[in-house]
PDB file of C-alpha atoms and ligand atoms in Angstrom:
ATOM      1  CA  MET G  70      16.160   3.699  26.102  1.00 60.00           C
ATOM      2  CA  LEU G  71      18.310   6.545  24.788  1.00 78.00           C
ATOM      3  CA  ALA G  72      21.252   4.673  26.277  1.00 88.00           C
ATOM      4  CA  ASN G  73      20.852   2.188  23.425  1.00 95.00           C
ATOM      5  CA  PHE G  74      22.141   4.878  21.100  1.00 97.00           C
ATOM      6  CA  ALA G  75      24.878   6.308  23.298  1.00 94.00           C
ATOM      7  CA  GLU G  76      27.687   4.438  21.576  1.00 95.00           C
ATOM      8  CA  VAL G  77      26.591   5.282  18.022  1.00 96.00           C
ATOM      9  CA  VAL G  78      25.137   8.779  18.141  1.00 96.00           C
ATOM     10  CA  GLU G  79      27.359  11.839  18.337  1.00 95.00           C
ATOM     11  CA  ARG G  80      26.604  14.756  20.611  1.00 94.00           C
ATOM     12  CA  GLY G  81      25.112  17.670  18.746  1.00 95.00           C
ATOM     13  CA  SER G  82      24.276  15.553  15.681  1.00 96.00           C
ATOM     14  CA  ARG G  83      20.970  15.529  13.793  1.00 97.00           C
ATOM     15  CA  ASP G  84      20.488  11.958  14.995  1.00 97.00           C
ATOM     16  CA  GLU G  85      20.664  13.142  18.582  1.00 97.00           C
ATOM     17  CA  ALA G  86      18.218  16.004  17.962  1.00 97.00           C
ATOM     18  CA  LEU G  87      15.730  13.624  16.337  1.00 98.00           C
ATOM     19  CA  LEU G  88      16.118  11.033  19.077  1.00 97.00           C
ATOM     20  CA  ALA G  89      15.154  13.719  21.579  1.00 97.00           C
ATOM     21  CA  GLN G  90      11.878  14.170  19.668  1.00 97.00           C
ATOM     22  CA  VAL G  91      10.912  10.499  19.673  1.00 97.00           C
ATOM     23  CA  ASP G  92       8.114   9.549  22.048  1.00 97.00           C
ATOM     24  CA  TRP G  93       9.315   6.209  23.360  1.00 96.00           C
ATOM     25  CA  THR G  94       5.884   5.261  24.655  1.00 95.00           C
ATOM     26  CA  ARG G  95       4.279   5.468  21.195  1.00 96.00           C
ATOM     27  CA  LEU G  96       6.707   3.828  18.857  1.00 98.00           C
ATOM     28  CA  PRO G  97       5.297   2.114  15.776  1.00 98.00           C
ATOM     29  CA  ARG G  98       5.153  -1.591  16.496  1.00 98.00           C
ATOM     30  CA  HIS G  99       5.980  -2.592  12.958  1.00 98.00           C
ATOM     31  CA  VAL G 100       7.648  -0.477  10.275  1.00 99.00           C
ATOM     32  CA  ALA G 101       7.875  -1.633   6.657  1.00 99.00           C
ATOM     33  CA  VAL G 102      10.054   0.017   4.041  1.00 99.00           C
ATOM     34  CA  ILE G 103       9.820   0.032   0.247  1.00 99.00           C
ATOM     35  CA  MET G 104      13.522   0.507  -0.446  1.00 99.00           C
ATOM     36  CA  ASP G 105      13.379   2.369  -3.753  1.00 98.00           C
ATOM     37  CA  GLY G 106      15.626   4.582  -5.858  1.00 98.00           C
ATOM     38  CA  ASN G 107      18.850   2.582  -6.133  1.00 99.00           C
ATOM     39  CA  GLY G 108      18.868   2.784  -9.931  1.00 98.00           C
ATOM     40  CA  ARG G 109      18.310   6.545  -9.964  1.00 98.00           C
ATOM     41  CA  TRP G 110      20.989   7.052  -7.314  1.00 99.00           C
ATOM     42  CA  ALA G 111      23.485   5.275  -9.583  1.00 98.00           C
ATOM     43  CA  ALA G 112      22.283   7.008 -12.759  1.00 98.00           C
ATOM     44  CA  ARG G 113      22.868  10.414 -11.160  1.00 98.00           C
ATOM     45  CA  ARG G 114      26.481   9.415 -10.692  1.00 98.00           C
ATOM     46  CA  GLY G 115      26.838   7.958 -14.151  1.00 98.00           C
ATOM     47  CA  GLN G 116      27.187   4.485 -12.640  1.00 98.00           C
ATOM     48  CA  PRO G 117      25.450   1.190 -13.497  1.00 98.00           C
ATOM     49  CA  ARG G 118      22.237   0.383 -11.576  1.00 98.00           C
ATOM     50  CA  ILE G 119      24.033  -2.372  -9.705  1.00 98.00           C
ATOM     51  CA  ALA G 120      26.274   0.214  -8.022  1.00 98.00           C
ATOM     52  CA  GLY G 121      23.096   1.715  -6.568  1.00 98.00           C
ATOM     53  CA  HIS G 122      22.039  -1.616  -5.134  1.00 98.00           C
ATOM     54  CA  ARG G 123      25.487  -2.081  -3.628  1.00 98.00           C
ATOM     55  CA  ALA G 124      25.301   1.367  -2.010  1.00 98.00           C
ATOM     56  CA  GLY G 125      21.829   0.494  -0.699  1.00 98.00           C
ATOM     57  CA  VAL G 126      23.302  -2.127   1.614  1.00 98.00           C
ATOM     58  CA  GLU G 127      24.619   0.621   3.906  1.00 98.00           C
ATOM     59  CA  ALA G 128      21.084   1.986   4.212  1.00 98.00           C
ATOM     60  CA  VAL G 129      19.873  -1.490   5.177  1.00 98.00           C
ATOM     61  CA  ARG G 130      22.540  -1.702   7.886  1.00 98.00           C
ATOM     62  CA  ALA G 131      21.621   1.722   9.278  1.00 98.00           C
ATOM     63  CA  SER G 132      17.897   0.937   9.307  1.00 98.00           C
ATOM     64  CA  VAL G 133      18.267  -2.476  10.924  1.00 98.00           C
ATOM     65  CA  ASP G 134      20.585  -1.072  13.581  1.00 98.00           C
ATOM     66  CA  THR G 135      18.243   1.835  14.310  1.00 98.00           C
ATOM     67  CA  GLY G 136      15.145  -0.375  14.424  1.00 98.00           C
ATOM     68  CA  ALA G 137      16.824  -2.782  16.827  1.00 98.00           C
ATOM     69  CA  ARG G 138      18.071  -0.004  19.104  1.00 98.00           C
ATOM     70  CA  LEU G 139      14.621   1.579  19.160  1.00 98.00           C
ATOM     71  CA  GLY G 140      13.169  -1.787  20.080  1.00 98.00           C
ATOM     72  CA  LEU G 141      10.654  -1.989  17.224  1.00 98.00           C
ATOM     73  CA  GLY G 142       8.625  -5.192  17.200  1.00 98.00           C
ATOM     74  CA  ALA G 143       9.304  -5.725  13.519  1.00 99.00           C
ATOM     75  CA  LEU G 144      11.044  -4.130  10.571  1.00 99.00           C
ATOM     76  CA  THR G 145      10.029  -5.406   7.143  1.00 99.00           C
ATOM     77  CA  LEU G 146      12.221  -4.534   4.165  1.00 99.00           C
ATOM     78  CA  TYR G 147      10.903  -4.940   0.616  1.00 99.00           C
ATOM     79  CA  ALA G 148      13.929  -6.275  -1.219  1.00 98.00           C
ATOM     80  CA  PHE G 149      12.581  -8.114  -4.273  1.00 98.00           C
ATOM     81  CA  SER G 150       9.046  -8.155  -5.646  1.00 98.00           C
ATOM     82  CA  THR G 151       7.272 -10.839  -7.665  1.00 98.00           C
ATOM     83  CA  GLU G 152       7.490  -8.317 -10.544  1.00 98.00           C
ATOM     84  CA  ASN G 153      11.226  -7.654 -10.202  1.00 98.00           C
ATOM     85  CA  TRP G 154      11.948 -10.826 -12.243  1.00 98.00           C
ATOM     86  CA  LYS G 155      11.133  -8.643 -15.273  1.00 98.00           C
ATOM     87  CA  ARG G 156      14.507  -6.942 -14.827  1.00 98.00           C
ATOM     88  CA  PRO G 157      17.604  -8.018 -16.791  1.00 98.00           C
ATOM     89  CA  ARG G 158      19.073 -11.293 -15.651  1.00 98.00           C
ATOM     90  CA  LEU G 159      22.351  -9.598 -14.713  1.00 98.00           C
ATOM     91  CA  GLU G 160      20.585  -7.236 -12.317  1.00 98.00           C
ATOM     92  CA  VAL G 161      18.522 -10.001 -10.722  1.00 98.00           C
ATOM     93  CA  ASP G 162      21.641 -12.130 -10.240  1.00 98.00           C
ATOM     94  CA  ALA G 163      23.514  -9.196  -8.721  1.00 98.00           C
ATOM     95  CA  LEU G 164      20.681  -8.567  -6.256  1.00 98.00           C
ATOM     96  CA  MET G 165      20.681 -12.207  -5.179  1.00 98.00           C
ATOM     97  CA  ARG G 166      24.460 -12.193  -4.780  1.00 98.00           C
ATOM     98  CA  MET G 167      24.278  -9.068  -2.649  1.00 98.00           C
ATOM     99  CA  LEU G 168      21.597 -10.589  -0.467  1.00 98.00           C
ATOM    100  CA  LYS G 169      23.781 -13.630   0.192  1.00 98.00           C
ATOM    101  CA  ARG G 170      26.781 -11.455   0.910  1.00 98.00           C
ATOM    102  CA  TYR G 171      24.780  -9.235   3.259  1.00 98.00           C
ATOM    103  CA  LEU G 172      23.595 -12.255   5.217  1.00 98.00           C
ATOM    104  CA  ARG G 173      27.050 -13.771   5.432  1.00 98.00           C
ATOM    105  CA  LEU G 174      28.623 -10.514   6.612  1.00 98.00           C
ATOM    106  CA  GLU G 175      25.862  -9.320   8.929  1.00 98.00           C
ATOM    107  CA  LEU G 176      24.495 -12.487  10.480  1.00 98.00           C
ATOM    108  CA  GLU G 177      26.651 -12.341  13.593  1.00 98.00           C
ATOM    109  CA  GLU G 178      25.844  -8.688  14.195  1.00 98.00           C
ATOM    110  CA  ILE G 179      22.131  -9.368  13.647  1.00 98.00           C
ATOM    111  CA  ASN G 180      22.337 -12.217  16.116  1.00 98.00           C
ATOM    112  CA  ARG G 181      24.264 -10.103  18.622  1.00 98.00           C
ATOM    113  CA  GLN G 182      21.471  -7.535  18.520  1.00 98.00           C
ATOM    114  CA  ASP G 183      18.967 -10.268  19.418  1.00 98.00           C
ATOM    115  CA  ILE G 184      17.202  -9.831  16.054  1.00 98.00           C
ATOM    116  CA  ARG G 185      15.146 -12.690  14.636  1.00 98.00           C
ATOM    117  CA  PHE G 186      15.526 -13.023  10.884  1.00 98.00           C
ATOM    118  CA  GLN G 187      12.492 -14.060   8.881  1.00 98.00           C
ATOM    119  CA  PRO G 188      12.184 -13.901   5.097  1.00 98.00           C
ATOM    120  CA  ILE G 189       8.675 -13.489   3.669  1.00 98.00           C
ATOM    121  CA  GLY G 190       7.406 -14.141   0.151  1.00 98.00           C
ATOM    122  CA  ARG G 191       7.481 -17.081  -2.231  1.00 98.00           C
ATOM    123  CA  THR G 192      11.038 -17.903  -1.246  1.00 98.00           C
ATOM    124  CA  ASP G 193      10.729 -21.469  -2.604  1.00 98.00           C
ATOM    125  CA  ALA G 194      11.274 -20.032  -6.071  1.00 98.00           C
ATOM    126  CA  LEU G 195      14.643 -18.482  -5.186  1.00 98.00           C
ATOM    127  CA  GLN G 196      17.950 -20.092  -6.184  1.00 98.00           C
ATOM    128  CA  GLU G 197      19.127 -22.890  -3.974  1.00 98.00           C
ATOM    129  CA  SER G 198      22.200 -21.001  -2.792  1.00 98.00           C
ATOM    130  CA  VAL G 199      19.984 -18.117  -1.669  1.00 98.00           C
ATOM    131  CA  ARG G 200      17.576 -20.429   0.134  1.00 98.00           C
ATOM    132  CA  ARG G 201      20.488 -22.061   1.932  1.00 98.00           C
ATOM    133  CA  GLU G 202      21.743 -18.702   3.190  1.00 98.00           C
ATOM    134  CA  LEU G 203      18.231 -17.717   4.292  1.00 98.00           C
ATOM    135  CA  GLN G 204      17.824 -20.982   6.158  1.00 98.00           C
ATOM    136  CA  ARG G 205      21.124 -20.492   7.938  1.00 98.00           C
ATOM    137  CA  ALA G 206      20.060 -17.021   9.077  1.00 98.00           C
ATOM    138  CA  ILE G 207      16.649 -18.278  10.227  1.00 98.00           C
ATOM    139  CA  GLU G 208      18.176 -21.079  12.262  1.00 98.00           C
ATOM    140  CA  ARG G 209      20.943 -18.954  13.763  1.00 98.00           C
ATOM    141  CA  THR G 210      18.463 -16.359  15.038  1.00 98.00           C
ATOM    142  CA  GLU G 211      15.320 -18.409  15.724  1.00 98.00           C
ATOM    143  CA  ARG G 212      15.612 -18.200  19.497  1.00 98.00           C
ATOM    144  CA  ASN G 213      16.143 -14.431  19.539  1.00 98.00           C
ATOM    145  CA  THR G 214      13.424 -12.367  21.144  1.00 98.00           C
ATOM    146  CA  GLY G 215      14.216  -8.830  19.954  1.00 98.00           C
ATOM    147  CA  MET G 216      13.090  -7.151  16.752  1.00 98.00           C
ATOM    148  CA  VAL G 217      11.952  -9.358  13.889  1.00 99.00           C
ATOM    149  CA  LEU G 218      13.774  -8.469  10.683  1.00 98.00           C
ATOM    150  CA  SER G 219      11.505  -9.629   7.927  1.00 98.00           C
ATOM    151  CA  VAL G 220      12.896  -9.357   4.424  1.00 98.00           C
ATOM    152  CA  ALA G 221      10.392  -9.541   1.583  1.00 99.00           C
ATOM    153  CA  LEU G 222      11.836 -11.637  -1.236  1.00 99.00           C
ATOM    154  CA  ASN G 223       9.896 -12.701  -4.298  1.00 98.00           C
ATOM    155  CA  TYR G 224       7.133 -11.016  -2.354  1.00 99.00           C
ATOM    156  CA  GLY G 225       3.864  -9.794  -3.833  1.00 98.00           C
ATOM    157  CA  GLY G 226       0.915  -8.567  -1.802  1.00 98.00           C
ATOM    158  CA  ARG G 227      -1.514 -10.255  -4.184  1.00 98.00           C
ATOM    159  CA  ALA G 228       0.420 -13.518  -4.125  1.00 98.00           C
ATOM    160  CA  GLU G 229       0.385 -13.346  -0.329  1.00 98.00           C
ATOM    161  CA  ILE G 230      -3.396 -12.933  -0.211  1.00 98.00           C
ATOM    162  CA  VAL G 231      -3.851 -15.781  -2.706  1.00 98.00           C
ATOM    163  CA  ASP G 232      -1.573 -18.017  -0.608  1.00 98.00           C
ATOM    164  CA  ALA G 233      -3.441 -17.069   2.562  1.00 98.00           C
ATOM    165  CA  ALA G 234      -6.842 -17.682   0.953  1.00 97.00           C
ATOM    166  CA  ARG G 235      -5.728 -21.095  -0.293  1.00 97.00           C
ATOM    167  CA  ALA G 236      -4.483 -22.086   3.156  1.00 97.00           C
ATOM    168  CA  ALA G 237      -7.663 -20.821   4.810  1.00 96.00           C
ATOM    169  CA  VAL G 238      -9.859 -22.745   2.340  1.00 95.00           C
ATOM    170  CA  ARG G 239      -7.765 -25.881   2.800  1.00 95.00           C
ATOM    171  CA  ALA G 240      -8.303 -25.717   6.554  1.00 94.00           C
ATOM    172  CA  LEU G 241     -12.011 -25.143   6.032  1.00 93.00           C
ATOM    173  CA  VAL G 242     -12.394 -28.084   3.652  1.00 92.00           C
ATOM    174  CA  ALA G 243     -10.470 -30.303   6.067  1.00 94.00           C
ATOM    175  CA  GLU G 244     -12.929 -29.551   8.847  1.00 92.00           C
ATOM    176  CA  GLY G 245     -15.932 -29.822   6.490  1.00 93.00           C
ATOM    177  CA  SER G 246     -17.132 -26.211   6.972  1.00 90.00           C
ATOM    178  CA  ALA G 247     -18.818 -23.957   4.376  1.00 88.00           C
ATOM    179  CA  PRO G 248     -16.768 -21.284   2.515  1.00 85.00           C
ATOM    180  CA  ASP G 249     -18.863 -18.509   4.116  1.00 89.00           C
ATOM    181  CA  GLY G 250     -17.116 -19.439   7.335  1.00 88.00           C
ATOM    182  CA  ILE G 251     -13.928 -17.661   6.226  1.00 93.00           C
ATOM    183  CA  THR G 252     -13.219 -14.575   8.304  1.00 95.00           C
ATOM    184  CA  GLU G 253     -10.646 -11.776   8.190  1.00 96.00           C
ATOM    185  CA  GLU G 254      -8.891 -13.527  11.064  1.00 96.00           C
ATOM    186  CA  ASP G 255      -8.594 -16.693   8.937  1.00 96.00           C
ATOM    187  CA  ILE G 256      -6.874 -14.722   6.174  1.00 97.00           C
ATOM    188  CA  GLY G 257      -4.716 -12.776   8.642  1.00 97.00           C
ATOM    189  CA  ARG G 258      -3.612 -15.971  10.342  1.00 97.00           C
ATOM    190  CA  ASN G 259      -2.337 -17.341   7.046  1.00 98.00           C
ATOM    191  CA  LEU G 260      -0.465 -14.282   5.814  1.00 98.00           C
ATOM    192  CA  TYR G 261       3.340 -14.404   5.705  1.00 98.00           C
ATOM    193  CA  THR G 262       3.343 -11.757   8.425  1.00 98.00           C
ATOM    194  CA  CYS G 263       1.301 -13.820  10.869  1.00 98.00           C
ATOM    195  CA  GLY G 264       2.690 -13.346  14.352  1.00 97.00           C
ATOM    196  CA  LEU G 265       4.165  -9.926  13.592  1.00 98.00           C
ATOM    197  CA  PRO G 266       2.611  -6.832  15.159  1.00 98.00           C
ATOM    198  CA  GLU G 267       0.209  -4.625  13.179  1.00 97.00           C
ATOM    199  CA  LEU G 268       1.877  -2.613  10.437  1.00 98.00           C
ATOM    200  CA  ASP G 269       1.802   0.910  11.876  1.00 98.00           C
ATOM    201  CA  LEU G 270       4.121   2.708   9.486  1.00 98.00           C
ATOM    202  CA  LEU G 271       4.857   2.165   5.800  1.00 99.00           C
ATOM    203  CA  VAL G 272       7.836   4.108   4.429  1.00 99.00           C
ATOM    204  CA  ARG G 273       8.726   4.553   0.768  1.00 99.00           C
ATOM    205  CA  THR G 274      11.899   6.215  -0.430  1.00 99.00           C
ATOM    206  CA  SER G 275      12.553   8.023  -3.734  1.00 98.00           C
ATOM    207  CA  GLY G 276       9.284   9.926  -3.801  1.00 98.00           C
ATOM    208  CA  GLU G 277       7.117   7.433  -5.685  1.00 98.00           C
ATOM    209  CA  LEU G 278       3.493   7.627  -4.587  1.00 98.00           C
ATOM    210  CA  ARG G 279       2.476   3.991  -4.967  1.00 98.00           C
ATOM    211  CA  ILE G 280       2.722   0.804  -2.973  1.00 98.00           C
ATOM    212  CA  SER G 281       3.894  -1.502  -5.778  1.00 98.00           C
ATOM    213  CA  ASN G 282       2.153  -4.646  -4.552  1.00 98.00           C
ATOM    214  CA  PHE G 283       3.494  -4.396  -0.992  1.00 98.00           C
ATOM    215  CA  MET G 284       1.585  -5.266   2.201  1.00 98.00           C
ATOM    216  CA  LEU G 285      -1.788  -4.892   0.475  1.00 98.00           C
ATOM    217  CA  TRP G 286      -3.651  -6.489   3.350  1.00 98.00           C
ATOM    218  CA  GLN G 287      -1.532  -5.207   6.221  1.00 98.00           C
ATOM    219  CA  ALA G 288      -1.493  -1.569   5.082  1.00 98.00           C
ATOM    220  CA  ALA G 289      -5.265  -1.143   5.508  1.00 98.00           C
ATOM    221  CA  TYR G 290      -4.761   1.425   8.275  1.00 97.00           C
ATOM    222  CA  SER G 291      -1.008   1.960   8.220  1.00 98.00           C
ATOM    223  CA  GLU G 292       0.343   5.479   8.188  1.00 98.00           C
ATOM    224  CA  ILE G 293       2.233   6.142   4.961  1.00 98.00           C
ATOM    225  CA  TYR G 294       5.416   8.198   4.848  1.00 98.00           C
ATOM    226  CA  VAL G 295       7.116   9.035   1.566  1.00 99.00           C
ATOM    227  CA  THR G 296      10.515  10.694   1.401  1.00 98.00           C
ATOM    228  CA  GLU G 297      12.343  12.038  -1.658  1.00 98.00           C
ATOM    229  CA  THR G 298      15.557  10.540  -0.282  1.00 99.00           C
ATOM    230  CA  LEU G 299      16.851   7.759  -2.511  1.00 99.00           C
ATOM    231  CA  TRP G 300      17.391   4.464  -0.715  1.00 99.00           C
ATOM    232  CA  PRO G 301      21.232   4.478  -0.817  1.00 99.00           C
ATOM    233  CA  ASP G 302      21.184   7.856   0.994  1.00 99.00           C
ATOM    234  CA  PHE G 303      18.730   6.715   3.692  1.00 99.00           C
ATOM    235  CA  ARG G 304      20.304   6.762   7.159  1.00 98.00           C
ATOM    236  CA  ARG G 305      19.415   6.658  10.852  1.00 98.00           C
ATOM    237  CA  ALA G 306      18.104  10.250  10.806  1.00 98.00           C
ATOM    238  CA  ASP G 307      15.750   9.473   7.912  1.00 98.00           C
ATOM    239  CA  LEU G 308      14.132   6.606   9.785  1.00 98.00           C
ATOM    240  CA  LEU G 309      13.883   8.705  12.947  1.00 98.00           C
ATOM    241  CA  GLU G 310      12.291  11.492  10.926  1.00 98.00           C
ATOM    242  CA  ALA G 311       9.685   9.067   9.587  1.00 98.00           C
ATOM    243  CA  ILE G 312       8.922   7.927  13.130  1.00 98.00           C
ATOM    244  CA  VAL G 313       8.644  11.462  14.499  1.00 98.00           C
ATOM    245  CA  ASP G 314       6.304  12.338  11.614  1.00 98.00           C
ATOM    246  CA  TYR G 315       4.248   9.208  12.307  1.00 98.00           C
ATOM    247  CA  GLN G 316       3.892  10.229  15.934  1.00 97.00           C
ATOM    248  CA  ARG G 317       2.298  13.525  14.856  1.00 96.00           C
ATOM    249  CA  ARG G 318      -0.511  11.777  12.948  1.00 96.00           C
ATOM    250  CA  ASP G 319      -4.088  11.411  14.145  1.00 94.00           C
ATOM    251  CA  ARG G 320      -5.136   7.803  13.780  1.00 95.00           C
ATOM    252  CA  ARG G 321      -8.841   7.138  13.895  1.00 95.00           C
ATOM    253  CA  PHE G 322      -9.283   3.768  12.151  1.00 95.00           C
ATOM    254  CA  GLY G 323     -12.594   4.888  10.674  1.00 95.00           C
ATOM    255  CA  GLY G 324     -13.993   6.085  13.983  1.00 95.00           C
ATOM    256  CA  LEU G 325     -14.169   9.580  15.396  1.00 92.00           C
ATOM    257  CA  GLN G 326     -11.873   9.142  18.347  1.00 89.00           C
ATOM    258  CA  LEU G 327      -8.149   9.249  18.258  1.00 88.00           C
ATOM    259  CA  VAL G 328      -6.629   5.873  18.958  1.00 87.00           C
ATOM    260  CA  ALA G 329      -3.380   5.897  20.858  1.00 72.00           C
ATOM    261  CA  ASN G 330      -0.903   3.806  18.929  1.00 60.00           C
ATOM    262  CA  ALA G 331       0.585   2.508  22.105  1.00 46.00           C
ATOM    263  CA  LYS G 332       3.198  -0.167  21.992  1.00 43.00           C
TER     264      LYS G 332
HETATM  265  C1  IPE U 139      14.943  -0.481  -5.459  1.00 53.48           C
HETATM  266  O1  IPE U 139      15.615   0.368  -6.324  1.00 53.48           O
HETATM  267  C2  IPE U 139      15.584  -1.821  -5.344  1.00 53.48           C
HETATM  268  C3  IPE U 139      14.807  -2.934  -5.890  1.00 53.48           C
HETATM  269  C4  IPE U 139      13.645  -2.846  -6.468  1.00 53.48           C
HETATM  270  C5  IPE U 139      15.411  -4.234  -5.782  1.00 53.48           C
HETATM  271  P1  IPE U 139      15.309   0.354  -7.878  1.00 53.48           P
HETATM  272  O2  IPE U 139      16.211  -0.635  -8.535  1.00 53.48           O
HETATM  273  O3  IPE U 139      13.868   0.128  -8.134  1.00 53.48           O
HETATM  274  O4  IPE U 139      15.738   1.825  -8.273  1.00 53.48           O
HETATM  275  P2  IPE U 139      14.970   2.819  -9.244  1.00 53.48           P
HETATM  276  O5  IPE U 139      13.558   2.879  -8.764  1.00 53.48           O
HETATM  277  O6  IPE U 139      15.070   2.251 -10.615  1.00 53.48           O
HETATM  278  O7  IPE U 139      15.679   4.112  -9.071  1.00 53.48           O
HETATM  279  C1  IPE U 140       9.286  -1.831  -5.389  1.00 53.48           C
HETATM  280  O1  IPE U 140      10.086  -1.054  -6.171  1.00 53.48           O
HETATM  281  C2  IPE U 140       9.944  -3.148  -5.103  1.00 53.48           C
HETATM  282  C3  IPE U 140      11.035  -3.110  -4.158  1.00 53.48           C
HETATM  283  C4  IPE U 140      11.468  -2.058  -3.520  1.00 53.48           C
HETATM  284  C5  IPE U 140      11.653  -4.389  -3.915  1.00 53.48           C
HETATM  285  P1  IPE U 140      10.026  -1.082  -7.762  1.00 53.48           P
HETATM  286  O2  IPE U 140      11.040  -0.116  -8.236  1.00 53.48           O
HETATM  287  O3  IPE U 140      10.136  -2.480  -8.244  1.00 53.48           O
HETATM  288  O4  IPE U 140       8.544  -0.567  -8.039  1.00 53.48           O
HETATM  289  P2  IPE U 140       7.944   0.236  -9.250  1.00 53.48           P
HETATM  290  O5  IPE U 140       8.249  -0.534 -10.497  1.00 53.48           O
HETATM  291  O6  IPE U 140       8.599   1.580  -9.246  1.00 53.48           O
HETATM  292  O7  IPE U 140       6.493   0.335  -8.953  1.00 53.48           O
HETATM  293 MG1   MG U 141      12.297   1.381  -8.287  1.00 53.48          MG
END
């Protein structure tokens, strides 16, 4: 598996040292990242917030590449929340433009790495030009069988649970069953993340200790890793560090026995 990194990791580098610490038999199946701190990164340099978002694209590239080379089942990136519409119009527009540009520039590389692209969230409410680009990426990669790259756009954990509950109730009404019949599986089956592996590791950058409406359902027993690193500075080594830290945790899921988080 280390061979996957041979062409991109230098001998003697921190990346190489961290890779040597990774237990390949106990990788997290699904890693989700709250990509935070772009604005502060820019402010520290006396630049506009948008410059921070632009710099954040390199961190996205590094994380996607690392996740794919590790062979993660899924990598979910929180890119735009249902609350981020509160930001100035100029910033929202810039984020959408950058998303389109990222997809146009990276789609072939994503496809080459056998990654399947899947946006999650209330994407119907996004601009038409954004939806078109998303659709193109979905279709181009739909037959790929490697890592799923799920990008959360106009995503809210509460909205997701509401959407899942509505779908579950609709199915119940259609079959004439009573509401008490709804189970956790019914909700889980209707979440945007249905079909993705369990969320093992939730990473947040920039030191904030909150989950900001992300993966509310899925994070029930996820391990949480917070780093002070601001998103634009996040690189391969930072993701590997999160994974090595995750592999040191004791996971008990409410019981008394350790549960091996085997892949
Ligand atoms: C995260 O960085 C990117 C998005 C929310 C789109 P921020 O823009 O939230 O940066 P800070 O938190 O203000 O530093
Ligand atoms: C969370 O970051 C949303 C994304 C990373 C897309 P925010 O910067 O929007 O969250 P708060 O406002 O600090 O909670
Ligand atoms: Mg923020």
